[in-house]
Amino acid sequence: MLTRTALDQLDRDDPLAPFRGRFALPPGVVYLDGNSLGPLPRATPGRVAEVVAREWGEGLIRSWNDAGWIDLAARVADSIARLVGAAPGSVAVADSTSVNLFKLLGAALTLRPGRCVVVSERDNFPTDLYVAQGMAAFLGGEHRVRLAEPGAAIDATGDDAAVVMLSHVNYRTGAMHDMAAVTRAAQERGALVLWDLAHSAGAVPVDLSAADADFAVGCGYKFLNGGPGAPAFLYAAPRLHAGLRFPITGWLGHAAPFAFKTEYRAASGLAQAVVGTPPILSLAALEVGISLALEAPLSDVRAKSARQVALLAALIEQAAPGIFRRVTPDDPARHGSQLCLSHPDAYAIMQALIDRGVIGDFRAPDILRFGITPLTLSYADLWDAAATLGAVMAEGAWRDPRFAVRGAVT
Ligand SMILES: *Cc1c(COP(=O)(O)O)cnc(C)c1O
């Protein structure tokens, strides 16, 4: 039997507890959706206001040099590199995750001429699949996407496969791949590997160098707390840089953008992955979020996350026994930083929870998803979330017809 008192003690002993005060969380809310949109760091509004009023308002165009705007994306990229075990210069920050997937799929297919298949998993995040489908349709000919059942991508990697594209942590189930093992197996079959770190970066230890990964992408607005629509990132192993060719070549990826030459000449390394003018306001916000993430030892974050996933599952089972089916693997080595439970009425149940200030999300067709963000989530929050869910189920509160109305964004 877990008690509220025991959880309060865990909060008192928690080395990450001071981070909570660095975020502006509204009172009365238990936020279990930081894996969809990370919460607002307290330092962000001031920093963004400063960039707007002083750097833009007063500095005007001089700020590209004087305020370091032209180097901001590379600076943020090197911070992200530290979070994901990448060498300096092997991460670029630009565009959205979707667009970066397109850029890297194009580069991967170019590096494997004669191989026309992109292998992925059927339950990968839809945008990853859509981008691959779009790339195959654009290239035409033999190009196609092959979708394997979850966990079976390597079996589907034949000698026609150019690239295996996988989410490290599955968005819907929280299941996590063994990055090093899958990378090795795909490479043994002659394919390149492209990892989507949307639910990994800042949440679980990732070592792209040690895993010898070829490519990766990730999101700035989830565990990196960069704000809605924050720029995304991409990674390419340094051993691939010399031969990289991206399917979109823009002026800021040119070796000398301000020479304004007619012919494109790629900047060295991953600098060519930046296509157009970077979004400075968004980058300024993202830099604050990443600096915060870098202050917290990732091993502490991971340990607390694994503990919170297990505790939330146990607390929910205690508050609402036998009602939900756990979808997230039990073994912490096999899951990311979320707890997913299935129930046929998951949508209405989640709406009823949100109505009572416990914010998670619903993922079709039947999943209640609870994101675990150890920098902001206390152990007492878990108690409150489980107790609220228990009450919603006991009272049948979710049966209220207003909770069946679907919003545009779930
Ligand atoms: C959130 C997420 C994305 C988001 O892509 P955007 O282009 O930033 O909208 C992509 N892939 C995965 C696996 C995600 O979880």
Tab-separated table of C-alpha atoms and ligand atoms in Angstrom:
chain	number	residue	atom	x	y	z
A	1	MET	CA	0.000	0.000	0.000
A	2	LEU	CA	1.507	3.303	-1.097
A	3	THR	CA	0.776	6.342	1.040
A	4	ARG	CA	0.835	10.048	0.405
A	5	THR	CA	3.270	10.393	3.317
A	6	ALA	CA	5.772	8.066	1.641
A	7	LEU	CA	5.579	10.134	-1.536
A	8	ASP	CA	6.119	13.391	0.356
A	9	GLN	CA	9.267	11.831	1.787
A	10	LEU	CA	10.490	10.980	-1.732
A	11	ASP	CA	9.987	14.644	-2.654
A	12	ARG	CA	12.049	15.778	0.333
A	13	ASP	CA	14.869	13.425	-0.719
A	14	ASP	CA	14.674	14.295	-4.428
A	15	PRO	CA	17.874	15.935	-5.758
A	16	LEU	CA	15.900	17.306	-8.734
A	17	ALA	CA	13.195	18.951	-6.601
A	18	PRO	CA	14.701	22.474	-6.901
A	19	PHE	CA	14.144	22.451	-10.682
A	20	ARG	CA	10.383	22.667	-10.280
A	21	GLY	CA	10.662	26.278	-9.116
A	22	ARG	CA	12.468	27.184	-12.316
A	23	PHE	CA	9.302	26.561	-14.314
A	24	ALA	CA	6.117	28.630	-14.373
A	25	LEU	CA	3.498	25.965	-13.749
A	26	PRO	CA	-0.059	27.189	-13.150
A	27	PRO	CA	-1.397	26.422	-9.667
A	28	GLY	CA	-3.805	23.529	-9.327
A	29	VAL	CA	-2.461	21.671	-12.332
A	30	VAL	CA	-0.687	18.323	-12.451
A	31	TYR	CA	1.123	18.478	-15.750
A	32	LEU	CA	1.699	15.076	-17.317
A	33	ASP	CA	2.112	16.304	-20.875
A	34	GLY	CA	5.633	17.736	-20.903
A	35	ASN	CA	6.435	15.116	-23.540
A	36	SER	CA	4.040	16.874	-25.923
A	37	LEU	CA	4.718	20.475	-24.941
A	38	GLY	CA	7.316	21.111	-22.283
A	39	PRO	CA	6.286	23.707	-19.638
A	40	LEU	CA	7.489	27.297	-19.636
A	41	PRO	CA	10.844	27.988	-17.943
A	42	ARG	CA	10.578	31.088	-15.757
A	43	ALA	CA	13.581	32.615	-17.509
A	44	THR	CA	12.069	32.367	-20.983
A	45	PRO	CA	9.681	35.378	-21.051
A	46	GLY	CA	12.421	37.748	-19.904
A	47	ARG	CA	14.929	36.412	-22.393
A	48	VAL	CA	12.477	36.562	-25.302
A	49	ALA	CA	11.398	40.069	-24.271
A	50	GLU	CA	15.031	41.149	-24.247
A	51	VAL	CA	15.665	39.738	-27.706
A	52	VAL	CA	12.558	41.497	-29.012
A	53	ALA	CA	13.003	44.892	-27.351
A	54	ARG	CA	16.753	45.312	-27.236
A	55	GLU	CA	18.291	43.058	-29.878
A	56	TRP	CA	15.581	43.501	-32.495
A	57	GLY	CA	14.079	46.836	-31.475
A	58	GLU	CA	17.310	48.719	-30.854
A	59	GLY	CA	19.993	46.614	-32.494
A	60	LEU	CA	17.990	46.098	-35.657
A	61	ILE	CA	19.931	44.328	-38.372
A	62	ARG	CA	23.199	44.942	-36.536
A	63	SER	CA	22.157	42.230	-34.089
A	64	TRP	CA	22.978	39.469	-36.583
A	65	ASN	CA	26.597	40.252	-35.702
A	66	ASP	CA	26.446	42.253	-32.470
A	67	ALA	CA	24.006	40.003	-30.592
A	68	GLY	CA	25.411	36.794	-32.063
A	69	TRP	CA	22.217	35.877	-33.929
A	70	ILE	CA	24.143	34.344	-36.811
A	71	ASP	CA	25.811	31.846	-34.459
A	72	LEU	CA	22.790	31.174	-32.242
A	73	ALA	CA	21.584	28.040	-34.052
A	74	ALA	CA	25.051	26.480	-33.964
A	75	ARG	CA	25.407	27.359	-30.286
A	76	VAL	CA	22.096	25.732	-29.416
A	77	ALA	CA	23.048	22.752	-31.592
A	78	ASP	CA	26.246	22.184	-29.640
A	79	SER	CA	24.255	22.217	-26.396
A	80	ILE	CA	21.887	19.602	-27.790
A	81	ALA	CA	24.893	17.574	-28.948
A	82	ARG	CA	25.965	17.262	-25.304
A	83	LEU	CA	22.536	15.914	-24.375
A	84	VAL	CA	22.554	13.174	-27.008
A	85	GLY	CA	26.177	12.052	-26.989
A	86	ALA	CA	27.099	13.728	-30.267
A	87	ALA	CA	30.433	15.303	-31.160
A	88	PRO	CA	30.473	19.111	-31.452
A	89	GLY	CA	29.562	20.108	-34.990
A	90	SER	CA	27.533	16.966	-35.656
A	91	VAL	CA	24.161	18.464	-34.680
A	92	ALA	CA	22.321	21.244	-36.485
A	93	VAL	CA	19.233	23.090	-35.269
A	94	ALA	CA	16.761	24.038	-37.956
A	95	ASP	CA	13.228	23.643	-39.240
A	96	SER	CA	10.789	21.109	-37.814
A	97	THR	CA	11.389	17.446	-37.050
A	98	SER	CA	9.338	16.552	-40.127
A	99	VAL	CA	11.435	18.707	-42.457
A	100	ASN	CA	14.652	17.379	-40.944
A	101	LEU	CA	13.446	13.830	-41.537
A	102	PHE	CA	12.995	14.722	-45.198
A	103	LYS	CA	16.478	16.218	-45.396
A	104	LEU	CA	18.123	13.189	-43.799
A	105	LEU	CA	16.117	10.602	-45.722
A	106	GLY	CA	17.238	12.328	-48.908
A	107	ALA	CA	20.853	12.319	-47.737
A	108	ALA	CA	20.637	8.645	-46.722
A	109	LEU	CA	19.121	7.542	-50.030
A	110	THR	CA	21.861	9.402	-51.886
A	111	LEU	CA	24.498	7.574	-49.836
A	112	ARG	CA	23.031	4.167	-50.750
A	113	PRO	CA	22.529	4.301	-54.531
A	114	GLY	CA	20.762	1.220	-55.854
A	115	ARG	CA	18.891	0.689	-52.586
A	116	CYS	CA	15.399	2.169	-52.755
A	117	VAL	CA	13.586	1.094	-49.593
A	118	VAL	CA	12.996	3.018	-46.378
A	119	VAL	CA	12.213	0.547	-43.589
A	120	SER	CA	10.174	1.654	-40.603
A	121	GLU	CA	7.651	0.340	-38.134
A	122	ARG	CA	3.905	0.404	-38.667
A	123	ASP	CA	3.359	2.158	-35.339
A	124	ASN	CA	5.994	4.844	-35.842
A	125	PHE	CA	4.836	8.439	-35.431
A	126	PRO	CA	2.688	9.343	-38.448
A	127	THR	CA	4.736	12.315	-39.621
A	128	ASP	CA	7.807	10.077	-39.908
A	129	LEU	CA	5.834	7.687	-42.106
A	130	TYR	CA	4.220	10.480	-44.118
A	131	VAL	CA	7.580	12.123	-44.821
A	132	ALA	CA	9.037	8.799	-45.966
A	133	GLN	CA	5.992	8.162	-48.147
A	134	GLY	CA	6.319	11.642	-49.621
A	135	MET	CA	10.005	11.129	-50.319
A	136	ALA	CA	9.329	7.787	-52.040
A	137	ALA	CA	6.567	9.312	-54.153
A	138	PHE	CA	8.753	12.270	-55.067
A	139	LEU	CA	11.664	10.065	-56.143
A	140	GLY	CA	9.385	7.569	-57.899
A	141	GLY	CA	10.716	4.450	-59.597
A	142	GLU	CA	11.465	1.650	-57.182
A	143	HIS	CA	11.461	3.893	-54.130
A	144	ARG	CA	9.093	2.761	-51.439
A	145	VAL	CA	8.461	2.484	-47.713
A	146	ARG	CA	8.334	-0.923	-46.050
A	147	LEU	CA	6.532	-1.053	-42.719
A	148	ALA	CA	7.396	-3.786	-40.262
A	149	GLU	CA	5.504	-4.797	-37.141
A	150	PRO	CA	6.877	-3.171	-33.970
A	151	GLY	CA	10.288	-4.639	-33.149
A	152	ALA	CA	10.623	-6.394	-36.518
A	153	ALA	CA	12.311	-3.698	-38.618
A	154	ILE	CA	15.615	-5.542	-38.812
A	155	ASP	CA	13.935	-8.654	-40.203
A	156	ALA	CA	12.473	-6.418	-42.913
A	157	THR	CA	15.878	-4.955	-43.791
A	158	GLY	CA	17.025	-6.704	-46.939
A	159	ASP	CA	19.708	-5.743	-49.431
A	160	ASP	CA	17.242	-3.315	-51.041
A	161	ALA	CA	17.043	-1.219	-47.832
A	162	ALA	CA	18.848	2.127	-47.872
A	163	VAL	CA	17.769	3.337	-44.464
A	164	VAL	CA	16.037	2.063	-41.339
A	165	MET	CA	14.073	4.900	-39.763
A	166	LEU	CA	12.855	4.330	-36.215
A	167	SER	CA	11.652	6.247	-33.190
A	168	HIS	CA	13.949	5.461	-30.287
A	169	VAL	CA	10.992	5.768	-27.890
A	170	ASN	CA	7.585	5.041	-29.364
A	171	TYR	CA	5.230	7.990	-28.925
A	172	ARG	CA	2.158	5.867	-28.255
A	173	THR	CA	3.461	3.006	-26.104
A	174	GLY	CA	6.661	4.395	-24.612
A	175	ALA	CA	8.550	1.272	-25.760
A	176	MET	CA	12.256	1.972	-26.272
A	177	HIS	CA	14.645	0.345	-28.729
A	178	ASP	CA	18.168	-0.761	-27.886
A	179	MET	CA	19.799	1.874	-30.054
A	180	ALA	CA	23.254	0.301	-30.260
A	181	ALA	CA	22.004	-3.206	-31.048
A	182	VAL	CA	19.496	-2.125	-33.688
A	183	THR	CA	22.014	0.224	-35.282
A	184	ARG	CA	24.599	-2.557	-35.538
A	185	ALA	CA	22.109	-5.027	-36.991
A	186	ALA	CA	20.892	-2.569	-39.631
A	187	GLN	CA	24.413	-1.574	-40.595
A	188	GLU	CA	25.390	-5.251	-40.933
A	189	ARG	CA	22.670	-5.433	-43.554
A	190	GLY	CA	24.181	-2.501	-45.392
A	191	ALA	CA	21.554	0.063	-44.376
A	192	LEU	CA	21.942	3.400	-42.652
A	193	VAL	CA	19.961	4.126	-39.476
A	194	LEU	CA	17.942	7.250	-38.766
A	195	TRP	CA	16.734	7.615	-35.183
A	196	ASP	CA	13.891	9.907	-34.150
A	197	LEU	CA	14.723	11.185	-30.660
A	198	ALA	CA	11.539	13.241	-30.161
A	199	HIS	CA	10.712	11.319	-26.971
A	200	SER	CA	14.319	10.678	-25.953
A	201	ALA	CA	16.327	13.900	-26.028
A	202	GLY	CA	16.422	15.337	-22.524
A	203	ALA	CA	14.429	12.391	-21.160
A	204	VAL	CA	16.620	9.308	-21.419
A	205	PRO	CA	20.382	8.985	-21.810
A	206	VAL	CA	21.246	8.842	-25.500
A	207	ASP	CA	24.753	8.261	-26.809
A	208	LEU	CA	24.693	8.589	-30.572
A	209	SER	CA	28.486	8.314	-30.797
A	210	ALA	CA	28.712	5.147	-28.699
A	211	ALA	CA	25.845	3.572	-30.657
A	212	ASP	CA	27.611	4.585	-33.893
A	213	ALA	CA	24.266	5.891	-35.176
A	214	ASP	CA	24.248	7.346	-38.677
A	215	PHE	CA	21.500	9.945	-38.437
A	216	ALA	CA	19.031	11.317	-35.916
A	217	VAL	CA	16.372	13.977	-35.576
A	218	GLY	CA	14.613	15.368	-32.518
A	219	CYS	CA	12.173	17.904	-31.220
A	220	GLY	CA	12.780	21.180	-29.394
A	221	TYR	CA	9.378	21.615	-27.764
A	222	LYS	CA	9.012	18.359	-25.832
A	223	PHE	CA	11.561	17.448	-23.136
A	224	LEU	CA	13.787	20.383	-24.176
A	225	ASN	CA	11.124	22.927	-23.167
A	226	GLY	CA	11.736	25.210	-26.142
A	227	GLY	CA	8.112	26.323	-26.513
A	228	PRO	CA	5.395	25.618	-29.076
A	229	GLY	CA	6.851	24.973	-32.506
A	230	ALA	CA	10.445	25.331	-31.269
A	231	PRO	CA	13.085	24.532	-33.893
A	232	ALA	CA	14.068	20.885	-34.198
A	233	PHE	CA	17.487	19.285	-34.587
A	234	LEU	CA	19.249	16.791	-36.775
A	235	TYR	CA	22.396	14.725	-36.386
A	236	ALA	CA	24.743	13.083	-38.837
A	237	ALA	CA	27.767	11.043	-37.773
A	238	PRO	CA	30.986	12.945	-38.494
A	239	ARG	CA	32.259	10.024	-40.632
A	240	LEU	CA	29.394	10.783	-43.082
A	241	HIS	CA	29.813	14.552	-43.339
A	242	ALA	CA	32.121	14.634	-46.336
A	243	GLY	CA	29.654	12.745	-48.546
A	244	LEU	CA	26.412	14.370	-47.372
A	245	ARG	CA	24.050	15.776	-49.961
A	246	PHE	CA	20.773	17.195	-48.768
A	247	PRO	CA	17.705	17.374	-51.005
A	248	ILE	CA	17.343	21.062	-50.224
A	249	THR	CA	20.246	23.451	-50.536
A	250	GLY	CA	19.720	26.988	-49.334
A	251	TRP	CA	21.853	30.040	-48.950
A	252	LEU	CA	22.590	29.701	-45.239
A	253	GLY	CA	23.958	26.213	-45.905
A	254	HIS	CA	26.334	27.665	-48.473
A	255	ALA	CA	30.041	27.734	-47.692
A	256	ALA	CA	30.003	31.535	-48.066
A	257	PRO	CA	26.406	32.853	-47.903
A	258	PHE	CA	27.411	36.495	-48.079
A	259	ALA	CA	29.541	36.044	-51.162
A	260	PHE	CA	26.184	35.782	-53.004
A	261	LYS	CA	27.627	33.487	-55.656
A	262	THR	CA	25.487	31.913	-58.358
A	263	GLU	CA	26.637	28.343	-57.777
A	264	TYR	CA	25.781	26.405	-54.657
A	265	ARG	CA	28.754	25.153	-52.688
A	266	ALA	CA	27.921	23.309	-49.487
A	267	ALA	CA	29.273	24.531	-46.172
A	268	SER	CA	31.438	21.944	-44.490
A	269	GLY	CA	29.977	19.425	-42.104
A	270	LEU	CA	26.453	19.877	-40.878
A	271	ALA	CA	26.418	23.633	-41.438
A	272	GLN	CA	24.851	22.826	-44.822
A	273	ALA	CA	21.793	21.429	-43.022
A	274	VAL	CA	20.675	24.972	-42.182
A	275	VAL	CA	18.710	26.033	-45.208
A	276	GLY	CA	17.210	29.451	-44.583
A	277	THR	CA	17.213	32.237	-42.022
A	278	PRO	CA	16.888	30.821	-38.493
A	279	PRO	CA	13.928	31.806	-36.246
A	280	ILE	CA	15.795	33.906	-33.689
A	281	LEU	CA	12.929	34.421	-31.223
A	282	SER	CA	12.229	30.703	-31.098
A	283	LEU	CA	15.913	29.874	-30.832
A	284	ALA	CA	16.288	32.266	-27.908
A	285	ALA	CA	13.489	30.450	-26.093
A	286	LEU	CA	14.925	27.058	-26.973
A	287	GLU	CA	18.340	28.064	-25.647
A	288	VAL	CA	16.806	28.779	-22.229
A	289	GLY	CA	15.056	25.400	-22.166
A	290	ILE	CA	18.173	23.493	-23.154
A	291	SER	CA	20.379	25.319	-20.668
A	292	LEU	CA	17.978	24.205	-17.951
A	293	ALA	CA	18.007	20.625	-19.204
A	294	LEU	CA	21.809	20.621	-19.226
A	295	GLU	CA	21.954	21.666	-15.576
A	296	ALA	CA	20.241	18.471	-14.450
A	297	PRO	CA	22.367	15.302	-14.443
A	298	LEU	CA	20.661	13.039	-16.966
A	299	SER	CA	21.356	9.993	-14.797
A	300	ASP	CA	19.270	11.600	-12.016
A	301	VAL	CA	16.565	12.466	-14.528
A	302	ARG	CA	16.484	8.912	-15.816
A	303	ALA	CA	16.438	7.349	-12.347
A	304	LYS	CA	13.563	9.586	-11.230
A	305	SER	CA	11.695	9.003	-14.473
A	306	ALA	CA	11.879	5.209	-14.168
A	307	ARG	CA	10.780	5.423	-10.552
A	308	GLN	CA	7.907	7.768	-11.371
A	309	VAL	CA	6.664	5.582	-14.221
A	310	ALA	CA	6.580	2.569	-11.882
A	311	LEU	CA	4.988	4.554	-9.042
A	312	LEU	CA	2.307	6.131	-11.209
A	313	ALA	CA	1.358	2.694	-12.552
A	314	ALA	CA	1.169	1.309	-9.012
A	315	LEU	CA	-0.784	4.306	-7.695
A	316	ILE	CA	-3.321	4.083	-10.509
A	317	GLU	CA	-3.732	0.361	-9.905
A	318	GLN	CA	-4.313	1.161	-6.238
A	319	ALA	CA	-6.840	3.935	-6.956
A	320	ALA	CA	-8.672	2.213	-9.828
A	321	PRO	CA	-7.878	-1.503	-9.607
A	322	GLY	CA	-8.184	-3.692	-12.688
A	323	ILE	CA	-9.592	-0.958	-14.955
A	324	PHE	CA	-6.670	-0.103	-17.227
A	325	ARG	CA	-4.276	-2.226	-19.255
A	326	ARG	CA	-0.652	-1.138	-19.145
A	327	VAL	CA	0.757	-0.665	-22.641
A	328	THR	CA	4.215	0.611	-21.668
A	329	PRO	CA	6.710	-2.210	-21.091
A	330	ASP	CA	7.351	-2.997	-17.403
A	331	ASP	CA	11.135	-3.195	-17.720
A	332	PRO	CA	12.567	0.329	-17.291
A	333	ALA	CA	15.376	-0.577	-19.726
A	334	ARG	CA	12.694	-0.971	-22.387
A	335	HIS	CA	10.647	2.182	-21.882
A	336	GLY	CA	11.056	5.931	-22.160
A	337	SER	CA	9.609	8.630	-19.929
A	338	GLN	CA	5.889	8.012	-20.136
A	339	LEU	CA	3.194	5.676	-18.885
A	340	CYS	CA	0.554	4.582	-21.359
A	341	LEU	CA	-2.615	2.778	-20.365
A	342	SER	CA	-5.362	1.562	-22.621
A	343	HIS	CA	-9.102	1.732	-22.034
A	344	PRO	CA	-11.963	1.719	-24.573
A	345	ASP	CA	-13.165	5.101	-23.252
A	346	ALA	CA	-9.707	6.622	-22.985
A	347	TYR	CA	-10.689	9.822	-24.772
A	348	ALA	CA	-13.559	10.783	-22.462
A	349	ILE	CA	-11.624	9.684	-19.376
A	350	MET	CA	-8.707	11.925	-20.313
A	351	GLN	CA	-11.040	14.876	-20.947
A	352	ALA	CA	-12.589	14.364	-17.513
A	353	LEU	CA	-9.113	14.257	-15.973
A	354	ILE	CA	-8.038	17.433	-17.758
A	355	ASP	CA	-11.230	19.087	-16.541
A	356	ARG	CA	-9.989	18.400	-12.992
A	357	GLY	CA	-6.524	19.815	-13.666
A	358	VAL	CA	-4.663	16.588	-14.406
A	359	ILE	CA	-3.289	17.150	-17.883
A	360	GLY	CA	-2.153	14.143	-19.877
A	361	ASP	CA	-3.180	13.291	-23.391
A	362	PHE	CA	-5.079	10.812	-25.471
A	363	ARG	CA	-3.565	8.918	-28.361
A	364	ALA	CA	-5.853	7.140	-30.794
A	365	PRO	CA	-7.409	4.693	-30.644
A	366	ASP	CA	-7.573	3.979	-26.908
A	367	ILE	CA	-4.537	5.255	-25.026
A	368	LEU	CA	-4.232	7.493	-21.985
A	369	ARG	CA	-0.710	8.863	-22.119
A	370	PHE	CA	1.027	10.307	-19.071
A	371	GLY	CA	4.312	12.036	-19.797
A	372	ILE	CA	6.861	11.928	-16.991
A	373	THR	CA	9.032	15.061	-16.808
A	374	PRO	CA	11.235	14.664	-13.723
A	375	LEU	CA	12.308	18.318	-13.666
A	376	THR	CA	8.796	19.521	-12.929
A	377	LEU	CA	6.889	16.541	-11.645
A	378	SER	CA	6.819	15.819	-7.924
A	379	TYR	CA	5.996	12.488	-6.350
A	380	ALA	CA	3.009	14.122	-4.669
A	381	ASP	CA	1.769	15.052	-8.158
A	382	LEU	CA	1.620	11.357	-8.967
A	383	TRP	CA	-0.532	10.752	-5.920
A	384	ASP	CA	-2.893	13.576	-6.918
A	385	ALA	CA	-3.115	12.350	-10.501
A	386	ALA	CA	-3.915	8.786	-9.483
A	387	ALA	CA	-6.429	9.927	-6.844
A	388	THR	CA	-8.171	12.134	-9.401
A	389	LEU	CA	-8.300	9.297	-11.907
A	390	GLY	CA	-9.679	7.005	-9.216
A	391	ALA	CA	-12.434	9.534	-8.453
A	392	VAL	CA	-13.261	10.057	-12.142
A	393	MET	CA	-13.709	6.289	-12.546
A	394	ALA	CA	-15.587	5.737	-9.282
A	395	GLU	CA	-18.025	8.577	-10.011
A	396	GLY	CA	-18.323	7.748	-13.712
A	397	ALA	CA	-17.579	11.441	-14.295
A	398	TRP	CA	-16.181	10.715	-17.743
A	399	ARG	CA	-19.667	9.716	-18.947
A	400	ASP	CA	-20.676	13.387	-19.123
A	401	PRO	CA	-21.425	13.956	-22.839
A	402	ARG	CA	-19.231	17.068	-22.972
A	403	PHE	CA	-16.183	14.843	-22.548
A	404	ALA	CA	-16.999	12.983	-25.758
A	405	VAL	CA	-16.575	16.105	-27.909
A	406	ARG	CA	-13.280	15.898	-29.786
A	407	GLY	CA	-11.030	18.940	-30.053
A	408	ALA	CA	-8.915	19.555	-33.150
A	409	VAL	CA	-5.805	18.753	-31.140
A	410	THR	CA	-5.774	15.766	-28.810
B	1	LIG	C1	6.451	15.002	-31.763
B	1	LIG	C2	7.046	14.139	-32.815
B	1	LIG	C3	7.339	14.660	-34.079
B	1	LIG	C4	6.936	16.080	-34.390
B	1	LIG	O1	7.298	16.499	-35.649
B	1	LIG	P1	7.120	18.063	-35.995
B	1	LIG	O2	7.610	18.154	-37.361
B	1	LIG	O3	7.925	18.821	-34.992
B	1	LIG	O4	5.677	18.393	-35.845
B	1	LIG	C5	7.965	13.837	-34.995
B	1	LIG	N1	8.272	12.548	-34.695
B	1	LIG	C6	7.997	12.023	-33.485
B	1	LIG	C7	8.360	10.608	-33.178
B	1	LIG	C8	7.354	12.797	-32.525
B	1	LIG	O5	7.044	12.276	-31.343
